XYZ file of N, CA and C in Angstrom:
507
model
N -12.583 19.798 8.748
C -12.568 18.439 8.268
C -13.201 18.416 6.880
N -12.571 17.427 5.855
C -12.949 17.749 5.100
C -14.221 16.567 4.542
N -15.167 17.353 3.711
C -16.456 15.722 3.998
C -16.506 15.403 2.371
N -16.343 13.823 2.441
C -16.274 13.314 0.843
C -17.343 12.305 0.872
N -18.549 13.089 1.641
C -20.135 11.623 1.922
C -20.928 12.073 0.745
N -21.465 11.175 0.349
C -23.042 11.174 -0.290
C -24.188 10.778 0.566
N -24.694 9.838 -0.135
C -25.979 9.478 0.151
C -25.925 8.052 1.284
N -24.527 7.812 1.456
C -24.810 6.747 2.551
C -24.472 6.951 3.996
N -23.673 8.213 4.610
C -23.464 8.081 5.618
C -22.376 8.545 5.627
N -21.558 8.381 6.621
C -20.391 9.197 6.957
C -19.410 8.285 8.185
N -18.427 8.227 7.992
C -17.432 8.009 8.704
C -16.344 8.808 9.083
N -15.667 8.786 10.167
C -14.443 9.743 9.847
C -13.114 9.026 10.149
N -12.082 9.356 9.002
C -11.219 8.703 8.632
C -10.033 9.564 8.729
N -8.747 8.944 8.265
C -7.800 9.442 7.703
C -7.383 9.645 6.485
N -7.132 10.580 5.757
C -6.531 10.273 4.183
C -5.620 10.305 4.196
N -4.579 9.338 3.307
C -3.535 10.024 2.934
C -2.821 9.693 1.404
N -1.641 9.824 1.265
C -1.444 9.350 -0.132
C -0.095 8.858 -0.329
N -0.722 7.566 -1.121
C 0.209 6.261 -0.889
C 1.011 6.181 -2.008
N 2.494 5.630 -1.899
C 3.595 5.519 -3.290
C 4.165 4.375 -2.818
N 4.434 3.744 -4.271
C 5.164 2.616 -4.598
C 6.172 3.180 -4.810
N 7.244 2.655 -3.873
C 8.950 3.433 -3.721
C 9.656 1.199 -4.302
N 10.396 1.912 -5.524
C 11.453 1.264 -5.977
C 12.611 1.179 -4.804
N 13.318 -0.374 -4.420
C 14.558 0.152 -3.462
C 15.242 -0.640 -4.390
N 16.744 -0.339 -4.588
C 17.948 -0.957 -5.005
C 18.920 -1.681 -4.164
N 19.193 -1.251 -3.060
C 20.031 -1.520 -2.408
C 19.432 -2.489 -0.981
N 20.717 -3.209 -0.938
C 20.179 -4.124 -0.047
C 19.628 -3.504 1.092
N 18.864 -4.371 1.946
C 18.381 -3.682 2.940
C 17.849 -5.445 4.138
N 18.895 -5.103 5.541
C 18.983 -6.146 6.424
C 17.354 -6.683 6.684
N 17.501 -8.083 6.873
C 16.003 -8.649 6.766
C 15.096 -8.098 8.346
N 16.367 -7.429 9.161
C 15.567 -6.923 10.536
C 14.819 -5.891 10.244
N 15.290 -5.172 9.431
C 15.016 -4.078 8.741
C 13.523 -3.914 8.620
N 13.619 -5.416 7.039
C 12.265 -5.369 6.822
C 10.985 -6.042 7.630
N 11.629 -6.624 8.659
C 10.322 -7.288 9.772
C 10.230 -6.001 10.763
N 10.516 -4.732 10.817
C 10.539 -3.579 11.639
C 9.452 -2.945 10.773
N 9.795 -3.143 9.387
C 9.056 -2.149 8.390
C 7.260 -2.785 8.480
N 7.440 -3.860 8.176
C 6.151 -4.381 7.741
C 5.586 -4.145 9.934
N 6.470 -4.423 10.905
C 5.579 -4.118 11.693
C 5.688 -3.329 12.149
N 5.640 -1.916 11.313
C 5.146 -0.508 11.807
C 6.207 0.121 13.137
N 7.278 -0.649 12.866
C 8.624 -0.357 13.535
C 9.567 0.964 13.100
N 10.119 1.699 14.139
C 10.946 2.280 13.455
C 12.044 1.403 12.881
N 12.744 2.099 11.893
C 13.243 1.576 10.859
C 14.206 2.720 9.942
N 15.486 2.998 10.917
C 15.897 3.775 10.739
C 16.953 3.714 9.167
N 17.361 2.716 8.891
C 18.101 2.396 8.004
C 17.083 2.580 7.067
N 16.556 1.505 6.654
C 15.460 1.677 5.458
C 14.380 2.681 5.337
N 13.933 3.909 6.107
C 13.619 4.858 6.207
C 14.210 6.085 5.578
N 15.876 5.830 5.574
C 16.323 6.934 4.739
C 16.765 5.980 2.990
N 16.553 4.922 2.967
C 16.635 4.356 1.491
C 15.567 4.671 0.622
N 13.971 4.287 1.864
C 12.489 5.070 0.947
C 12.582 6.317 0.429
N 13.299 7.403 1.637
C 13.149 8.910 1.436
C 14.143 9.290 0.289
N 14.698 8.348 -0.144
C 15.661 9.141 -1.476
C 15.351 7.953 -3.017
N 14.428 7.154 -2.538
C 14.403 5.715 -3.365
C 13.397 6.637 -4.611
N 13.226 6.158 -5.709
C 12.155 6.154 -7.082
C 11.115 6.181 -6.478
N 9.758 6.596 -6.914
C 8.528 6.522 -6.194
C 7.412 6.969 -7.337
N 6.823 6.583 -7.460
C 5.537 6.840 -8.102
C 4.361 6.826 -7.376
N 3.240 7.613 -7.604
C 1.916 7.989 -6.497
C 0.970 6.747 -7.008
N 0.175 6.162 -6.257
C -0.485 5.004 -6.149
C -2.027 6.119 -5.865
N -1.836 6.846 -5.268
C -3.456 7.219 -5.286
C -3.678 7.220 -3.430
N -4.755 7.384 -3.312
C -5.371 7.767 -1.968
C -5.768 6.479 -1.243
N -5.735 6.868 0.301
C -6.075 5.985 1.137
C -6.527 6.275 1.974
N -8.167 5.947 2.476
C -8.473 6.388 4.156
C -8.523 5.045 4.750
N -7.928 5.943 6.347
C -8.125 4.786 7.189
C -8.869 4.870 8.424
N -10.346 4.459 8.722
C -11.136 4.477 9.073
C -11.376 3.989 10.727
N -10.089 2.396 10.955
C -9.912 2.146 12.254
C -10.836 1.094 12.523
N -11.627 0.835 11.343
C -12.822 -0.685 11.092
C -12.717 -1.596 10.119
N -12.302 -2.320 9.645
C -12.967 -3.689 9.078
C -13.671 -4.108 8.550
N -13.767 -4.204 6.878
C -12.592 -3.613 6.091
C -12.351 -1.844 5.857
N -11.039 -1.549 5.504
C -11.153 -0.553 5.394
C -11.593 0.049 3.981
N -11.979 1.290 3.726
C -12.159 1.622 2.540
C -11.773 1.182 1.384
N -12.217 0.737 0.465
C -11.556 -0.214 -0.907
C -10.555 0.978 -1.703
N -9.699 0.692 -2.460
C -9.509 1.934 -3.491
C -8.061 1.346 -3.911
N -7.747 1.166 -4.986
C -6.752 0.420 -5.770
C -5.227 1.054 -4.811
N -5.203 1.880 -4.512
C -4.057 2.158 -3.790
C -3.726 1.321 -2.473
N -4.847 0.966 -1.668
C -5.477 0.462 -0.484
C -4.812 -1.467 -0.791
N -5.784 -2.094 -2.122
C -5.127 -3.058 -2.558
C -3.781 -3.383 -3.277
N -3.229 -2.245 -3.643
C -1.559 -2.410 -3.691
C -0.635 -2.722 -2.826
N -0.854 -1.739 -1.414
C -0.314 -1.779 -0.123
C -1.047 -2.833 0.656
N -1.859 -3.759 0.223
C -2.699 -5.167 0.955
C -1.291 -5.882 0.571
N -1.700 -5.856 -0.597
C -0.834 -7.174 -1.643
C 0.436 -7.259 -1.233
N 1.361 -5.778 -1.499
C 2.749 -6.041 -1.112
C 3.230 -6.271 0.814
N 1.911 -5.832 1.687
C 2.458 -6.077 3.003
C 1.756 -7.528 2.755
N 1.204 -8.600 2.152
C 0.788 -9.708 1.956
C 2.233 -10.744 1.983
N 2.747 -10.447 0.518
C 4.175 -10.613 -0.078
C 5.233 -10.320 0.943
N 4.677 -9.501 1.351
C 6.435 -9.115 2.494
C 6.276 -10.156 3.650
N 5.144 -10.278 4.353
C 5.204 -10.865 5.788
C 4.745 -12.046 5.467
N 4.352 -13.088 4.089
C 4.322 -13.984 3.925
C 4.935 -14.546 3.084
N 6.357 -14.426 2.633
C 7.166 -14.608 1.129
C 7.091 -16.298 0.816
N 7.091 -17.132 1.805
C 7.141 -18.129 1.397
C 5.957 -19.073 0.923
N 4.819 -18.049 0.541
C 3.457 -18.487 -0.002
C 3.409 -18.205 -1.421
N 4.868 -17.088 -1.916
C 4.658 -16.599 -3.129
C 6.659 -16.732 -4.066
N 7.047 -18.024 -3.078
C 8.981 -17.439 -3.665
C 9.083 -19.272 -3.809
N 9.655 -19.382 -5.269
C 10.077 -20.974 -5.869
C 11.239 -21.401 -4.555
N 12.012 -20.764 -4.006
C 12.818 -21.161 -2.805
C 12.660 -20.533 -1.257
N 13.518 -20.725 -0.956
C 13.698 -20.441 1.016
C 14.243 -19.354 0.852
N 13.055 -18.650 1.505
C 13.675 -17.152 1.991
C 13.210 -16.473 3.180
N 13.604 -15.168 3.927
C 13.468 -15.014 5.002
C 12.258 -15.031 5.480
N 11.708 -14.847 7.099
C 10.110 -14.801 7.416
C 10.175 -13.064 6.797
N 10.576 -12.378 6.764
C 9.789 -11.015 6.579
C 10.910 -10.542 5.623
N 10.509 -10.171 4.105
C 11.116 -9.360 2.738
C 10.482 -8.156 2.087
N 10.979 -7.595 1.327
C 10.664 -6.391 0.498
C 10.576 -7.648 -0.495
N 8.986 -7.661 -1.201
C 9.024 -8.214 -2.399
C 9.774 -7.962 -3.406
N 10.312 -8.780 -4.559
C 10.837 -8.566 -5.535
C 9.816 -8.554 -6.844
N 10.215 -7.666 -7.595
C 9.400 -6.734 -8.604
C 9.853 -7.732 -9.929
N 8.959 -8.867 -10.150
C 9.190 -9.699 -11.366
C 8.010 -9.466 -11.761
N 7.840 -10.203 -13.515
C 6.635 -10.149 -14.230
C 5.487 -10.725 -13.522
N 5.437 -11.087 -12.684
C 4.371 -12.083 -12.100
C 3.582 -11.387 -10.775
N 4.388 -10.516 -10.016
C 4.860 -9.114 -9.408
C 3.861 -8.264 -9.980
N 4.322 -7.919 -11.413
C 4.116 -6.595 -11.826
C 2.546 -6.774 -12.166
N 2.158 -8.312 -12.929
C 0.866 -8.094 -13.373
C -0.307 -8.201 -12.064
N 0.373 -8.948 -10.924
C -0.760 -8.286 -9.587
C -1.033 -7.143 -9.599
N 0.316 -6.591 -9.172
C -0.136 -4.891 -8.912
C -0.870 -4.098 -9.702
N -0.491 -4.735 -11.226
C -1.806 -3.329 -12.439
C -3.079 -4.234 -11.873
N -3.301 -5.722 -11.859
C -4.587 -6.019 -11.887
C -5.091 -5.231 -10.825
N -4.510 -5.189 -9.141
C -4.976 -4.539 -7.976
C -5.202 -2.823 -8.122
N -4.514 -2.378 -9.333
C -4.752 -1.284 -9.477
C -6.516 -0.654 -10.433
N -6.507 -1.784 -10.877
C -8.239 -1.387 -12.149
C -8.838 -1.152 -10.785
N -9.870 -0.663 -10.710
C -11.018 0.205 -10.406
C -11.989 -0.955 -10.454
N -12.528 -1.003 -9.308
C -14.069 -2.110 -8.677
C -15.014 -1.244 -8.206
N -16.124 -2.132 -8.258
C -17.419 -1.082 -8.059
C -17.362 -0.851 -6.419
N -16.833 -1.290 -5.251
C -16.299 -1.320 -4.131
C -15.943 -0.040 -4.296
N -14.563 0.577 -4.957
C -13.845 0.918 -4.530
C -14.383 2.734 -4.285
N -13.965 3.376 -3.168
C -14.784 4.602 -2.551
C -14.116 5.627 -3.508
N -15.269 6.305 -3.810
C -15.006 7.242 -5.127
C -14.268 8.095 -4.897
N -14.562 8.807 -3.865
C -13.230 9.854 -3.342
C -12.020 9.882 -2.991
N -11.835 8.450 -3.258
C -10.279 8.322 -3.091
C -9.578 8.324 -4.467
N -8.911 9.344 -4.768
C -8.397 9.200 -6.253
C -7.182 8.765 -6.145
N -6.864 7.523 -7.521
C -6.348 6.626 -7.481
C -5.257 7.483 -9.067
N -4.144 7.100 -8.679
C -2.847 7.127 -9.858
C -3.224 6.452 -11.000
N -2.123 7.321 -11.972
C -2.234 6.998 -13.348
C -1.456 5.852 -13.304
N -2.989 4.814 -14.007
C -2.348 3.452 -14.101
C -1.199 3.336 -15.098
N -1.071 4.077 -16.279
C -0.242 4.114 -17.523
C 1.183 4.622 -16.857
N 1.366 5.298 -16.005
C 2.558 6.101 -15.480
C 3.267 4.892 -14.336
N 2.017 4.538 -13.417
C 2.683 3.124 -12.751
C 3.339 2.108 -13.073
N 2.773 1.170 -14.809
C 3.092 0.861 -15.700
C 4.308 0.785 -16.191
N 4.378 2.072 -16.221
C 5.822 2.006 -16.909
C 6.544 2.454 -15.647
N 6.127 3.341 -14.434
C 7.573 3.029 -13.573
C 7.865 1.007 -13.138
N 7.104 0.475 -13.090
C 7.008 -0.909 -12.368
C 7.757 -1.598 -13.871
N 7.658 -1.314 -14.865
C 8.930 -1.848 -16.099
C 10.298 -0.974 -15.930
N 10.446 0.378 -15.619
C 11.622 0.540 -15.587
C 12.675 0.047 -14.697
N 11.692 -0.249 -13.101
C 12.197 -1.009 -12.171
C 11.920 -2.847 -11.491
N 12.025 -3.205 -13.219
C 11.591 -4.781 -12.684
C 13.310 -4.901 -12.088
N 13.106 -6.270 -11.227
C 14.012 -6.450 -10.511
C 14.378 -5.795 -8.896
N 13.690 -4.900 -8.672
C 14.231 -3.777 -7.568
C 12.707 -4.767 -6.294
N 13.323 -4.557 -4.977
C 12.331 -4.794 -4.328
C 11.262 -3.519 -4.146
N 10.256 -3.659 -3.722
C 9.450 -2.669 -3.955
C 8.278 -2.492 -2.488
N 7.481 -1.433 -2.480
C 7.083 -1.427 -0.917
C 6.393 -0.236 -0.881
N 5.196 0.123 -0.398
C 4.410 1.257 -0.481
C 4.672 2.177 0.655
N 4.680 3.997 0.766
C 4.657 4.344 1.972
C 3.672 5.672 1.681
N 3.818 5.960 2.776
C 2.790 7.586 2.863
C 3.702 9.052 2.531
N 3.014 9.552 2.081
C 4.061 10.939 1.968
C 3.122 12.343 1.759
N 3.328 12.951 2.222
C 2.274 14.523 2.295
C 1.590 14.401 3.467
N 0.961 15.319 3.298
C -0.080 15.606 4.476
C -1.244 14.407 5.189
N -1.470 14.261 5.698
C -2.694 13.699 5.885
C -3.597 14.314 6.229
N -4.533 14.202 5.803
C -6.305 15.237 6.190
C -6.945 14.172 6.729
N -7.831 14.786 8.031
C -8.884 14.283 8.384
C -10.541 14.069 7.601
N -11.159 13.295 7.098
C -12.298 13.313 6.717
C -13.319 12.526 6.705
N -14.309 13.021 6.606
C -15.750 11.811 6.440
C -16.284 11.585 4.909
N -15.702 10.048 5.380
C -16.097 9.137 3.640
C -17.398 8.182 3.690
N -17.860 7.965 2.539
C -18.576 6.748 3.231
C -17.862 5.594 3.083
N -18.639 5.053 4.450
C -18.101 3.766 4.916
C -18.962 3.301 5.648
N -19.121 1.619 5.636
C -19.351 1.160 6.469
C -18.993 -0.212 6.933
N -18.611 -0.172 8.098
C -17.711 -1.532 8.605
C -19.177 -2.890 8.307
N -17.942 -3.934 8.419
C -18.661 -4.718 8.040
C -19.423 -5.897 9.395
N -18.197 -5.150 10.664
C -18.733 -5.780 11.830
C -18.953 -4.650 12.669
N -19.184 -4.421 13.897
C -19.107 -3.718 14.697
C -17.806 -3.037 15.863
N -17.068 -4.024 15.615
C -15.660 -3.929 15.960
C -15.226 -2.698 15.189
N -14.652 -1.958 15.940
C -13.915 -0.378 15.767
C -12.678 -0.775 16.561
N -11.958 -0.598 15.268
C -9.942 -0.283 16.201
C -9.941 0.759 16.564
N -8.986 1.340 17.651
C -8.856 2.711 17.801
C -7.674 2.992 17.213
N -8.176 3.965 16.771
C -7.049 4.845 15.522
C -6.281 5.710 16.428
């Protein structure tokens, strides 16, 4: 296991590493209420695996409340925010569950969610904001949606929940 603690303690988590995948092509709205709830999702599963993607940076997941901060962590907040609540953030009627659409208004959440807070857990290294940047301009217009890809490692970060409540992972 691998240990990324200092001076506060230790948790043990999951890492893994998170990308903002560009999609083009349509994709059925069952689709995306399968996606956002951790459904298989066989159609839009092979659109991610061949879709544009840029690396967002690291994520552990701990199984407590909140989880580890780290700009990658608040990218994938924001857009499963946008997806399973569209009609808090769309000028018209649209379905209960979407792949956000990647407009200017879009794009400047995601760099803001991407800067670096004193929160955010140091060992999680986070993507080149300048490279995100410009993939999120080459693909304004495209819906957009974070997933995992590589390995995942087990490790102890610090953390500490903010209640006592532990999910089981």
């Amino acid at each position: 296991m691998n240990d990324l603690t200092g001076r506060f303690g230790s948790m043990r988590c999951w890492v893994e590493t998170s990308w903002l995948v560009a999609i083009w092509r349509p994709v059925p709205a069952g689709e995306a209420r399968r996606w956002w709830s951790l459904k298989d999702t066989a159609e839009l599963d092979g659109i991610v695996e061949s879709a544009p993607a840029v690396c967002l940076g690291k994520v552990a997941t701990c199984g407590c409340e909140p989880e580890p901060a780290s700009p990658a962590r608040r990218v994938a907040d924001l857009l499963f925010l946008r997806g399973t609540l569209p009609e808090q953030f769309a000028d018209e009627e649209v379905d209960a569950y979407v792949l956000p659409l990647l407009n200017e208004e879009l794009r400047d959440a995601l760099l803001d969610a991407l800067q670096a807070r004193d929160n955010d857990l140091p060992a999680l290294d986070a993507g080149d904001r300048e490279e995100i940047a410009i993939f999120l301009d080459e693909h304004m217009g495209a819906r957009v949606l974070t997933t995992s890809r590589g390995e995942v490692i087990e490790a102890r970060v610090d953390h500490r929940c903010s209640s006592n409540v532990r999910l089981p992972l």
